[in-house]
């Protein structure tokens, strides 16, 4: 249950047309449903119709149905910092206890957007199980026994922490919707259910999605189906009356599923995530994690503001109260990142800007002192040489060597951290390097690619003039260039650190596009000869407290691949601590960004079967999907730090 794209003025109608029929149906037929709602949804319903809350509470007290938790707000856990996830679950419990007088044992993973880092949060909050979709995790774990989808399994994180998982199924709830909306008749739907009857008892979810789509249409799509003339809740009632009379089926509470402990088919220890899909999400591919990270009216802008708000609260420490964290959880809600109604969008931005302004000045003052101290510690007497050779700029110190290509917008031709590896770790793979014609191109590093719907691809790979500044007091050399592009301008600057195994690429963007646009920047191409393919991995944090490691080996990964002409990518990393690491156990590169300055999400591409392999990481600032609306603006600084690391045995 969620209000999502519904205008605030329609909420009372939703309670009347959607929420009350649910409770009446449960009461009339004593249906053992699991009902999920966020704390925010319950607060909102209470303000509209407290009688609905009282009836729900009675049904729960009588044990007829069961309440499933999810937190205070419907936030996408793999995209937000760990402290926010923890606060969301804690505040959710407080609201559940206040309004319903209970603490739920089972949690629905919001929007079925899962990462293994979330397991610790659910355990810490006292949840005994989670509800997650089967279909997408199974897609990248084809070795799983298909019979497992009918029984609870044990979802494991990378530290062997486990929590039972109860499955939902995308096809199942879409079939239910099709019946209710009149696209299929009851006989066809029951035939579908019959296909899931086995020789022994199985558990199967009839529905695991929103109920605001029954006897109500928010009007967000031109293609929305008309309300069924019979009445959609009447069709639902007719279906459950039939199911209760059918001796082949038995309706049970979600918690009752956890009582099944048969060896072999239940409670197997499994990992739901994969290198190909680090953040599984419900439904078909078009419905993926970029939906809340990089699309919408301005996901990039509001996510950056939310991360800045979070940084402010961290600096304020104990001075930040529960109300501040509650506000931040609400601001991170998925509601504001997809099909949000326009007036609600305007009010949301005003509220976010107002609350952020309250904490920004104090936090910035503290940050300024830290920055001065940090810069003072970087003073040194080491030197770097800078020379231009044909179209290349070569910057070198006793620790590092950087070669930039002036004919290609200062793209990185080679970056060597001498104390870590004698060979470049990242750079440009030239045309002709691969025999495969589909890879018959130059693969650069340190550049930006802009793709606007219906227009030619734009890059910053132009021939440029440049400026060089030596800053010995700060221990670095800066090479910069201004690059005009369609849609605005880009200032690009490389900061070469003399004694640290690090460079920093700073982009100052001033871009405006009339149509939805995909912008991928901070692109890092790995030099394959420099890393051992057998040990190759990438690592990051996706909403938890600990890093998640994804072994690559022979797993083909392509997060940047479009789903279709309307959806420009299929996955991304949460990277909620702002970094992703690529390595082979002996050495690695850490790529770090500042999400509070200009939000981005890393995407991985890995082709293991080329000779040699191909591996690249890019950072997306914008993507396109069905939620993208209006003018697309990118204004601000995007900073990318690339640091080498030698691993100890």
XYZ file of C-alpha atoms in Angstrom:
649
model
C 0.000 0.000 0.000
C 1.454 3.349 -1.058
C 0.312 6.722 -2.366
C 3.094 7.034 -4.973
C 1.858 9.043 -7.969
C -1.541 9.866 -6.457
C -2.334 13.542 -5.965
C -2.791 14.466 -2.306
C -6.364 15.550 -3.004
C -7.199 12.014 -4.168
C -6.040 10.231 -1.036
C -9.420 10.198 0.715
C -10.912 8.673 -2.438
C -8.224 5.965 -2.420
C -8.974 5.095 1.202
C -12.674 4.835 0.367
C -12.395 3.000 -2.972
C -9.358 0.769 -2.326
C -8.457 0.415 1.353
C -11.923 -0.030 2.869
C -12.985 -2.749 0.394
C -9.866 -4.698 1.383
C -10.732 -4.706 5.081
C -14.389 -5.488 4.414
C -13.376 -8.451 2.269
C -11.032 -9.737 4.982
C -13.763 -9.376 7.608
C -16.504 -10.981 5.509
C -14.558 -14.091 4.479
C -11.960 -14.162 7.282
C -9.164 -14.004 4.716
C -5.656 -14.508 6.180
C -4.009 -11.759 4.161
C -0.668 -10.134 4.858
C -1.090 -6.341 4.687
C 1.974 -4.120 4.225
C 2.135 -0.378 4.720
C 4.835 2.098 5.637
C 4.612 4.143 8.801
C 4.069 7.233 6.664
C 1.119 5.586 4.895
C -0.479 4.682 8.238
C 0.010 8.233 9.541
C -1.617 9.605 6.401
C -4.591 7.225 6.545
C -5.103 8.032 10.225
C -5.343 11.735 9.379
C -7.948 10.976 6.685
C -10.036 8.201 8.259
C -9.129 6.957 11.729
C -11.961 4.385 11.569
C -10.012 2.470 8.932
C -7.034 2.261 11.298
C -9.293 0.994 14.092
C -10.772 -1.713 11.877
C -7.316 -2.843 10.754
C -6.184 -2.970 14.358
C -9.183 -5.146 15.318
C -8.553 -7.551 12.447
C -4.927 -7.902 13.524
C -5.839 -8.398 17.190
C -8.321 -11.116 16.205
C -5.592 -12.880 14.242
C -7.580 -12.872 11.008
C -4.851 -11.131 9.012
C -1.209 -10.219 9.541
C 0.688 -6.940 9.296
C 3.917 -6.859 7.271
C 6.360 -4.014 7.911
C 8.655 -2.070 5.612
C 9.862 0.979 7.529
C 8.744 4.558 7.979
C 9.036 5.429 4.273
C 9.255 3.361 1.122
C 12.938 4.015 0.527
C 15.054 2.029 -1.926
C 17.524 0.497 0.525
C 20.417 -0.260 -1.872
C 20.514 3.425 -2.913
C 20.703 5.079 0.511
C 23.355 5.150 3.258
C 23.317 2.455 5.922
C 22.430 4.874 8.731
C 19.336 5.984 6.821
C 18.199 2.384 6.302
C 18.649 1.687 10.006
C 16.740 4.845 10.972
C 13.929 4.034 8.551
C 13.310 0.614 10.118
C 13.623 1.931 13.686
C 11.216 4.838 13.129
C 8.872 2.506 11.264
C 8.649 0.253 14.325
C 7.852 3.242 16.523
C 4.983 4.283 14.248
C 3.667 0.706 13.970
C 3.611 0.407 17.749
C 1.978 3.812 18.185
C -0.756 3.272 15.591
C -1.311 -0.501 15.572
C 0.138 -1.548 18.921
C 2.479 -4.132 17.410
C 5.934 -4.828 16.060
C 5.818 -6.801 12.775
C 7.926 -9.936 12.376
C 8.048 -9.941 8.573
C 9.314 -7.132 6.337
C 8.587 -6.474 2.688
C 11.726 -5.384 0.824
C 10.650 -2.024 -0.589
C 9.902 -2.261 -4.319
C 11.660 -5.649 -4.061
C 14.952 -3.752 -4.535
C 17.354 -6.010 -2.649
C 21.010 -6.066 -1.697
C 22.647 -8.484 0.701
C 23.797 -5.506 2.789
C 20.184 -5.013 3.877
C 20.062 -8.327 5.760
C 21.921 -6.915 8.765
C 19.444 -4.027 8.978
C 16.444 -6.354 9.064
C 18.067 -8.560 11.696
C 19.046 -5.554 13.826
C 15.457 -4.292 13.625
C 14.180 -7.629 14.924
C 12.558 -8.933 11.759
C 12.307 -12.723 11.483
C 11.870 -12.885 7.697
C 11.704 -10.762 4.548
C 9.466 -10.864 1.477
C 11.318 -10.730 -1.847
C 10.654 -11.590 -5.480
C 11.865 -14.940 -6.834
C 11.977 -14.293 -10.569
C 14.863 -11.840 -10.964
C 17.326 -13.426 -8.506
C 16.618 -16.840 -10.046
C 17.399 -15.514 -13.508
C 21.088 -15.151 -12.607
C 21.171 -18.295 -10.474
C 19.848 -20.883 -12.957
C 21.301 -23.716 -10.844
C 18.636 -23.121 -8.192
C 16.070 -25.906 -7.967
C 12.838 -24.444 -9.359
C 10.929 -26.198 -6.584
C 12.576 -23.773 -4.136
C 10.267 -20.977 -5.335
C 7.400 -22.605 -3.423
C 9.172 -22.649 -0.053
C 11.008 -20.203 2.226
C 14.777 -20.101 1.729
C 17.624 -18.489 3.687
C 18.987 -15.296 2.116
C 22.687 -14.922 3.048
C 24.959 -11.928 3.122
C 28.712 -12.130 2.561
C 29.375 -12.610 6.279
C 27.024 -15.615 6.488
C 24.302 -13.631 8.245
C 20.980 -15.136 7.196
C 17.290 -14.328 7.190
C 14.408 -16.438 5.849
C 12.905 -15.138 2.623
C 9.274 -15.593 1.579
C 8.800 -15.314 -2.169
C 6.565 -13.143 -4.283
C 6.256 -13.708 -8.031
C 5.904 -10.979 -10.644
C 3.968 -13.126 -13.090
C 1.602 -14.209 -10.300
C 0.624 -10.716 -9.231
C 0.379 -9.547 -12.859
C -1.955 -12.480 -13.600
C -4.079 -11.445 -10.619
C -4.221 -7.860 -11.908
C -5.216 -9.046 -15.378
C -8.086 -11.036 -13.933
C -9.285 -8.136 -11.784
C -9.074 -5.660 -14.684
C -10.979 -8.057 -16.939
C -8.169 -8.933 -19.336
C -8.640 -12.614 -18.501
C -11.574 -14.448 -16.970
C -11.679 -16.478 -13.779
C -11.447 -19.808 -15.589
C -8.147 -18.814 -17.202
C -6.790 -17.474 -13.913
C -7.733 -20.643 -12.021
C -6.104 -22.724 -14.736
C -2.912 -20.730 -14.110
C -3.116 -21.509 -10.380
C -3.709 -25.193 -11.152
C -0.359 -25.231 -12.936
C 1.344 -24.637 -9.583
C -0.266 -27.580 -7.783
C 2.337 -30.239 -6.958
C 2.456 -33.717 -5.481
C 3.181 -32.250 -2.049
C 2.089 -29.079 -0.281
C 3.411 -25.922 -1.924
C 3.143 -22.252 -0.980
C 2.339 -19.700 -3.674
C 1.597 -15.946 -3.406
C -1.571 -14.813 -5.149
C -0.759 -11.106 -4.984
C 2.166 -8.990 -3.786
C 1.707 -5.463 -5.083
C -0.259 -2.229 -4.578
C -4.053 -2.239 -4.206
C -4.522 1.381 -5.339
C -5.030 0.082 -8.881
C -8.349 -1.659 -8.119
C -11.478 0.437 -8.748
C -9.228 3.508 -9.010
C -6.963 4.984 -11.675
C -4.500 7.783 -10.831
C -4.492 9.024 -14.443
C -0.721 8.875 -14.922
C -0.841 6.857 -18.163
C -2.728 7.493 -21.404
C -2.989 3.721 -21.749
C -4.642 3.044 -18.375
C -7.431 0.473 -18.600
C -10.975 1.596 -17.926
C -12.568 0.515 -14.663
C -14.305 -2.820 -15.055
C -18.085 -2.258 -15.155
C -18.707 -5.197 -12.808
C -16.611 -3.524 -10.129
C -13.059 -4.713 -9.558
C -13.452 -5.386 -5.858
C -16.539 -7.446 -6.707
C -14.391 -9.503 -9.074
C -11.821 -9.956 -6.298
C -14.558 -11.038 -3.888
C -15.943 -13.515 -6.420
C -12.467 -14.994 -6.920
C -11.726 -15.520 -3.225
C -15.149 -16.955 -2.616
C -14.410 -19.498 -5.351
C -10.919 -20.277 -4.003
C -12.239 -20.864 -0.482
C -14.740 -23.358 -1.882
C -12.069 -25.209 -3.886
C -10.592 -28.034 -1.812
C -7.335 -27.944 -3.762
C -6.383 -24.553 -2.278
C -5.874 -23.296 1.265
C -5.302 -19.656 2.225
C -2.745 -19.093 5.016
C -0.972 -16.229 6.753
C 2.538 -15.309 5.578
C 3.978 -16.302 8.973
C 2.585 -19.836 8.597
C 4.885 -20.418 5.630
C 7.878 -20.163 7.970
C 6.685 -23.252 9.844
C 7.627 -25.398 6.845
C 11.094 -26.825 7.406
C 11.328 -29.803 5.060
C 14.946 -30.570 4.183
C 16.073 -30.077 0.590
C 13.346 -27.821 -0.728
C 13.194 -25.293 2.118
C 15.633 -23.017 3.948
C 18.569 -23.561 1.589
C 21.300 -20.938 2.009
C 21.374 -18.774 -1.110
C 22.673 -15.400 -2.332
C 20.089 -13.380 -4.197
C 22.491 -10.836 -5.699
C 24.884 -11.390 -8.625
C 27.578 -9.508 -10.538
C 25.164 -9.153 -13.450
C 22.360 -7.854 -11.224
C 23.825 -6.567 -7.932
C 20.445 -5.077 -6.992
C 17.546 -7.352 -8.021
C 14.205 -5.588 -8.463
C 10.703 -6.899 -9.094
C 9.019 -7.392 -12.455
C 10.476 -7.284 -15.963
C 13.817 -5.704 -16.934
C 12.292 -2.345 -17.776
C 11.540 -1.971 -14.067
C 15.056 -1.768 -12.613
C 17.111 0.145 -10.060
C 17.896 3.129 -12.344
C 14.193 3.974 -11.929
C 14.874 5.552 -8.511
C 18.517 6.519 -8.992
C 18.801 8.393 -12.273
C 15.493 9.032 -14.048
C 12.177 10.625 -12.979
C 11.643 14.375 -12.982
C 15.095 14.921 -11.457
C 16.323 11.898 -9.474
C 19.929 13.063 -9.812
C 19.160 16.458 -8.278
C 17.043 15.300 -5.347
C 19.334 12.365 -4.561
C 22.270 14.776 -4.329
C 20.280 17.008 -1.959
C 19.332 14.008 0.172
C 22.968 12.916 0.394
C 23.963 16.448 1.390
C 21.215 16.445 4.025
C 22.598 13.136 5.308
C 26.143 14.536 5.490
C 24.812 17.516 7.443
C 23.059 15.263 9.972
C 26.231 13.210 10.429
C 28.255 16.348 11.204
C 25.600 17.578 13.610
C 25.785 14.246 15.489
C 23.582 14.187 18.577
C 22.296 17.674 17.745
C 20.258 16.095 14.951
C 17.023 14.755 16.405
C 14.690 11.958 15.350
C 12.509 14.453 13.496
C 15.460 15.291 11.202
C 16.082 11.614 10.438
C 12.375 11.051 9.905
C 12.329 13.875 7.368
C 15.353 12.460 5.568
C 13.738 9.012 5.339
C 10.675 10.633 3.803
C 12.815 12.638 1.358
C 14.509 9.411 0.217
C 11.099 7.839 -0.483
C 10.580 6.200 -3.864
C 7.358 8.211 -4.266
C 9.282 11.304 -5.350
C 11.403 9.493 -7.921
C 8.933 8.027 -10.407
C 5.467 9.136 -11.547
C 4.980 11.876 -8.977
C 2.109 14.271 -9.644
C 3.394 17.733 -10.663
C 1.958 19.836 -7.802
C 3.191 17.331 -5.248
C 6.623 17.469 -6.898
C 6.761 21.250 -6.496
C 5.734 21.084 -2.829
C 8.252 18.316 -2.155
C 11.144 20.343 -3.571
C 10.224 23.406 -1.532
C 10.101 21.320 1.641
C 13.403 19.576 0.879
C 15.171 22.853 0.099
C 13.819 24.498 3.251
C 14.887 21.665 5.558
C 18.285 21.339 3.907
C 18.962 25.056 4.346
C 18.448 24.727 8.114
C 21.478 22.474 8.524
C 23.752 23.454 5.622
C 25.494 26.545 7.064
C 26.686 24.883 10.273
C 27.816 21.779 8.448
C 29.654 23.786 5.788
C 31.538 25.721 8.458
C 32.739 22.481 10.033
C 33.628 21.081 6.638
C 35.662 24.187 5.801
C 37.894 23.694 8.841
C 38.420 20.032 7.963
C 39.341 20.983 4.400
C 41.912 23.543 5.516
C 43.492 21.026 7.850
C 43.548 18.380 5.142
C 45.174 20.690 2.630
C 47.807 21.808 5.116
C 48.921 18.217 5.623
C 49.507 17.717 1.902
C 52.411 20.161 1.620
C 55.608 18.486 0.432
C 58.819 19.162 -1.443
C 58.460 16.461 -4.113
C 58.342 17.558 -7.729
C 56.592 16.582 -10.906
C 57.589 17.124 -14.517
C 55.146 18.153 -17.221
C 55.925 17.935 -20.907
C 54.003 17.961 -24.172
C 54.922 15.422 -26.822
C 52.960 15.810 -30.043
C 49.308 15.677 -28.931
C 50.088 14.129 -25.525
C 50.629 15.726 -22.126
C 52.849 13.630 -19.856
C 52.842 14.361 -16.134
C 55.282 12.350 -14.042
C 56.625 12.110 -10.511
C 58.551 9.438 -8.653
C 55.191 7.868 -7.709
C 52.857 8.318 -10.705
C 52.703 8.811 -14.460
C 49.735 10.228 -16.373
C 49.407 10.596 -20.146
C 46.532 12.701 -21.511
C 45.421 12.956 -25.153
C 44.788 16.593 -26.203
C 43.135 15.478 -29.431
C 40.546 13.557 -27.420
C 39.425 16.025 -24.764
C 42.248 15.135 -22.341
C 41.213 11.482 -22.300
C 43.498 9.295 -20.195
C 45.829 7.327 -22.434
C 47.674 5.706 -19.535
C 47.716 6.034 -15.750
C 50.501 4.303 -13.851
C 50.918 4.119 -10.093
C 54.592 3.167 -10.028
C 54.692 1.840 -6.458
C 51.788 -0.495 -7.225
C 52.444 -1.730 -10.758
C 55.053 -0.903 -13.425
C 52.311 -1.067 -16.070
C 49.329 1.266 -16.483
C 46.206 0.066 -14.650
C 43.745 2.210 -16.589
C 43.830 4.086 -19.861
C 42.862 3.799 -23.527
C 42.470 0.528 -25.418
C 43.129 1.462 -29.071
C 41.137 0.543 -32.139
C 42.255 -2.861 -33.437
C 43.231 -4.223 -30.022
C 40.399 -6.775 -30.131
C 39.780 -9.188 -32.996
C 36.020 -9.077 -32.398
C 34.524 -6.540 -34.844
C 31.870 -5.536 -32.285
C 34.781 -4.152 -30.240
C 36.395 -2.441 -33.225
C 36.657 1.001 -31.605
C 38.817 3.090 -29.281
C 37.912 2.629 -25.614
C 38.929 5.755 -23.721
C 39.089 6.654 -20.032
C 38.219 9.905 -18.297
C 35.525 11.137 -20.670
C 31.782 11.829 -20.911
C 29.132 10.443 -23.274
C 25.781 12.210 -23.698
C 22.879 10.579 -25.528
C 19.745 12.646 -26.027
C 16.603 10.997 -27.321
C 16.411 11.336 -31.097
C 19.772 13.079 -31.482
C 23.345 12.188 -32.298
C 25.624 11.022 -29.475
C 27.761 13.802 -27.947
C 31.135 13.365 -26.208
C 33.874 15.601 -24.823
C 36.463 13.829 -27.002
C 37.293 16.952 -29.020
C 40.652 18.547 -29.734
C 41.195 21.071 -26.927
C 43.471 23.779 -25.721
C 44.577 23.400 -22.137
C 46.039 25.134 -19.110
C 48.655 23.726 -16.726
C 49.095 24.869 -13.125
C 51.723 23.567 -10.737
C 50.570 23.778 -7.127
C 53.557 22.565 -5.070
C 51.995 23.781 -1.829
C 49.111 21.373 -2.404
C 51.328 18.631 -3.800
C 49.704 18.457 -7.211
C 49.608 19.575 -10.834
C 46.349 20.628 -12.521
C 45.645 20.295 -16.255
C 42.327 21.795 -17.395
C 40.322 22.586 -20.512
C 37.002 24.206 -21.456
C 34.954 22.083 -23.844
C 31.804 23.457 -25.532
C 29.181 20.814 -26.343
C 25.611 20.903 -27.633
C 23.455 21.684 -24.630
C 26.030 23.770 -22.771
C 29.631 23.664 -21.637
C 32.032 21.453 -19.721
C 35.112 22.469 -17.776
C 37.370 19.473 -17.242
C 40.360 19.381 -14.903
C 42.789 16.630 -13.909
C 44.455 16.946 -10.504
C 47.676 14.918 -10.498
C 48.847 14.144 -6.945
C 52.623 14.046 -6.772
C 53.261 11.599 -3.925
C 49.875 9.908 -3.519
C 48.836 7.042 -5.820
C 45.874 9.134 -6.935
C 44.463 11.463 -9.527
C 41.219 13.402 -9.420
C 39.053 14.313 -12.400
C 36.768 17.286 -11.831
C 33.972 18.112 -14.226
C 32.047 21.378 -13.939
C 28.881 20.832 -15.956
C 26.464 23.479 -17.190
C 24.084 21.504 -19.385
C 20.416 21.771 -20.287
C 18.482 19.468 -22.612
C 14.923 19.675 -23.861
C 14.411 15.917 -23.897
C 15.325 13.037 -21.579
C 18.999 12.306 -21.765
C 21.561 9.692 -20.736
C 24.849 11.068 -19.371
C 27.708 8.740 -18.500
C 30.877 10.311 -17.148
C 33.972 9.384 -15.191
C 34.490 6.402 -17.485
C 37.366 4.149 -16.422
C 38.660 1.469 -18.803
C 40.828 -1.200 -17.224
C 44.020 -2.222 -19.040
C 43.405 -6.005 -19.088
C 47.046 -7.122 -19.034
C 47.473 -5.402 -15.655
C 44.986 -7.559 -13.710
C 44.688 -11.320 -13.252
C 41.370 -12.323 -14.808
C 41.034 -15.437 -12.632
C 40.904 -13.264 -9.497
C 39.050 -10.268 -10.925
C 36.300 -8.665 -8.817
C 34.455 -5.457 -8.166
C 33.402 -4.317 -4.719
C 31.130 -1.631 -3.295
C 28.531 -0.902 -0.602
C 24.827 -1.058 -1.474
C 22.961 0.323 1.524
C 24.603 -1.843 4.174
C 27.472 -1.340 6.601
C 29.893 -3.712 4.847
C 31.234 -3.974 1.291
C 29.769 -6.488 -1.122
C 32.283 -8.343 -3.322
C 31.276 -9.549 -6.775
C 33.608 -12.089 -8.358
C 33.693 -11.696 -12.124
C 35.526 -14.727 -13.559
C 33.347 -15.835 -16.510
C 30.243 -13.771 -15.709
C 29.280 -11.402 -18.524
C 28.134 -8.084 -17.044
C 26.617 -5.200 -18.971
C 24.737 -2.718 -16.781
C 24.800 -0.030 -19.499
C 22.944 -2.085 -22.095
C 19.607 -0.449 -22.982
C 16.416 -2.419 -22.414
C 14.756 -0.774 -25.421
C 14.576 2.647 -27.098
C 12.799 4.113 -24.071
C 14.963 2.671 -21.273
C 18.654 3.447 -21.578
C 20.224 1.037 -19.038
C 19.363 -2.111 -17.091
C 21.176 -1.841 -13.743
C 23.596 0.132 -11.601
C 25.339 0.004 -8.226
C 24.077 1.813 -5.165
C 27.674 2.608 -4.104
C 26.175 4.282 -1.052
C 29.566 5.092 0.471
C 30.583 6.784 -2.781
C 33.118 4.275 -4.060
C 33.615 1.168 -6.152
C 36.811 -0.906 -6.177
C 38.149 -3.068 -9.020
C 40.999 -5.468 -8.336
C 42.479 -8.958 -8.429
C 43.523 -9.515 -4.811
C 47.060 -8.202 -5.310
C 46.245 -4.672 -6.424
C 43.178 -2.562 -7.057
C 41.902 0.848 -8.074
C 39.349 2.665 -5.949
C 37.056 5.031 -7.836
C 35.353 7.524 -5.529
C 32.739 10.225 -6.120
C 30.881 12.779 -3.999
C 27.170 11.957 -4.153
C 26.247 15.089 -2.214
C 27.866 17.318 -4.842
C 26.432 15.700 -7.973
C 24.763 12.326 -7.595
C 25.906 9.444 -9.792
C 25.651 5.664 -9.870
C 28.434 3.360 -11.124
C 27.757 0.848 -13.886
C 29.966 -2.097 -14.816
C 30.681 -3.669 -18.188
C 32.659 -6.918 -18.351
C 33.152 -9.206 -21.328
C 35.142 -12.258 -20.167
C 35.376 -14.169 -23.438
C 37.259 -11.632 -25.519
C 40.982 -12.182 -25.853
C 41.848 -10.541 -23.520
C 38.812 -9.560 -21.437
C 37.165 -6.120 -21.454
C 36.315 -4.327 -18.182
C 35.016 -0.811 -17.730
C 33.293 1.250 -15.024
C 31.287 4.356 -15.836
C 29.283 6.722 -13.657
C 25.818 7.641 -14.809
C 24.402 11.071 -13.993
C 21.152 10.649 -15.934
C 19.254 7.826 -17.599
C 16.013 7.540 -19.552
C 12.918 5.495 -18.742
C 9.132 5.859 -18.676
C 9.320 8.148 -15.611
C 11.635 10.740 -17.259
C 9.921 14.090 -17.682
C 10.585 17.704 -18.596
C 13.847 19.520 -19.154
C 16.943 17.621 -18.076
C 19.498 19.804 -16.307
C 22.987 18.969 -15.094
C 24.662 21.876 -13.317
C 27.419 21.395 -10.762
C 30.680 19.650 -10.046
C 31.241 15.967 -10.576
C 34.489 14.783 -8.991
C 36.063 11.420 -9.619
C 39.042 10.260 -7.557
C 41.033 7.280 -8.851
C 43.388 5.770 -6.294
C 45.695 2.784 -6.596
C 46.233 0.295 -3.815
C 48.679 -2.512 -3.229
C 47.183 -5.374 -1.224
C 49.188 -7.023 1.561
C 49.556 -10.801 1.687
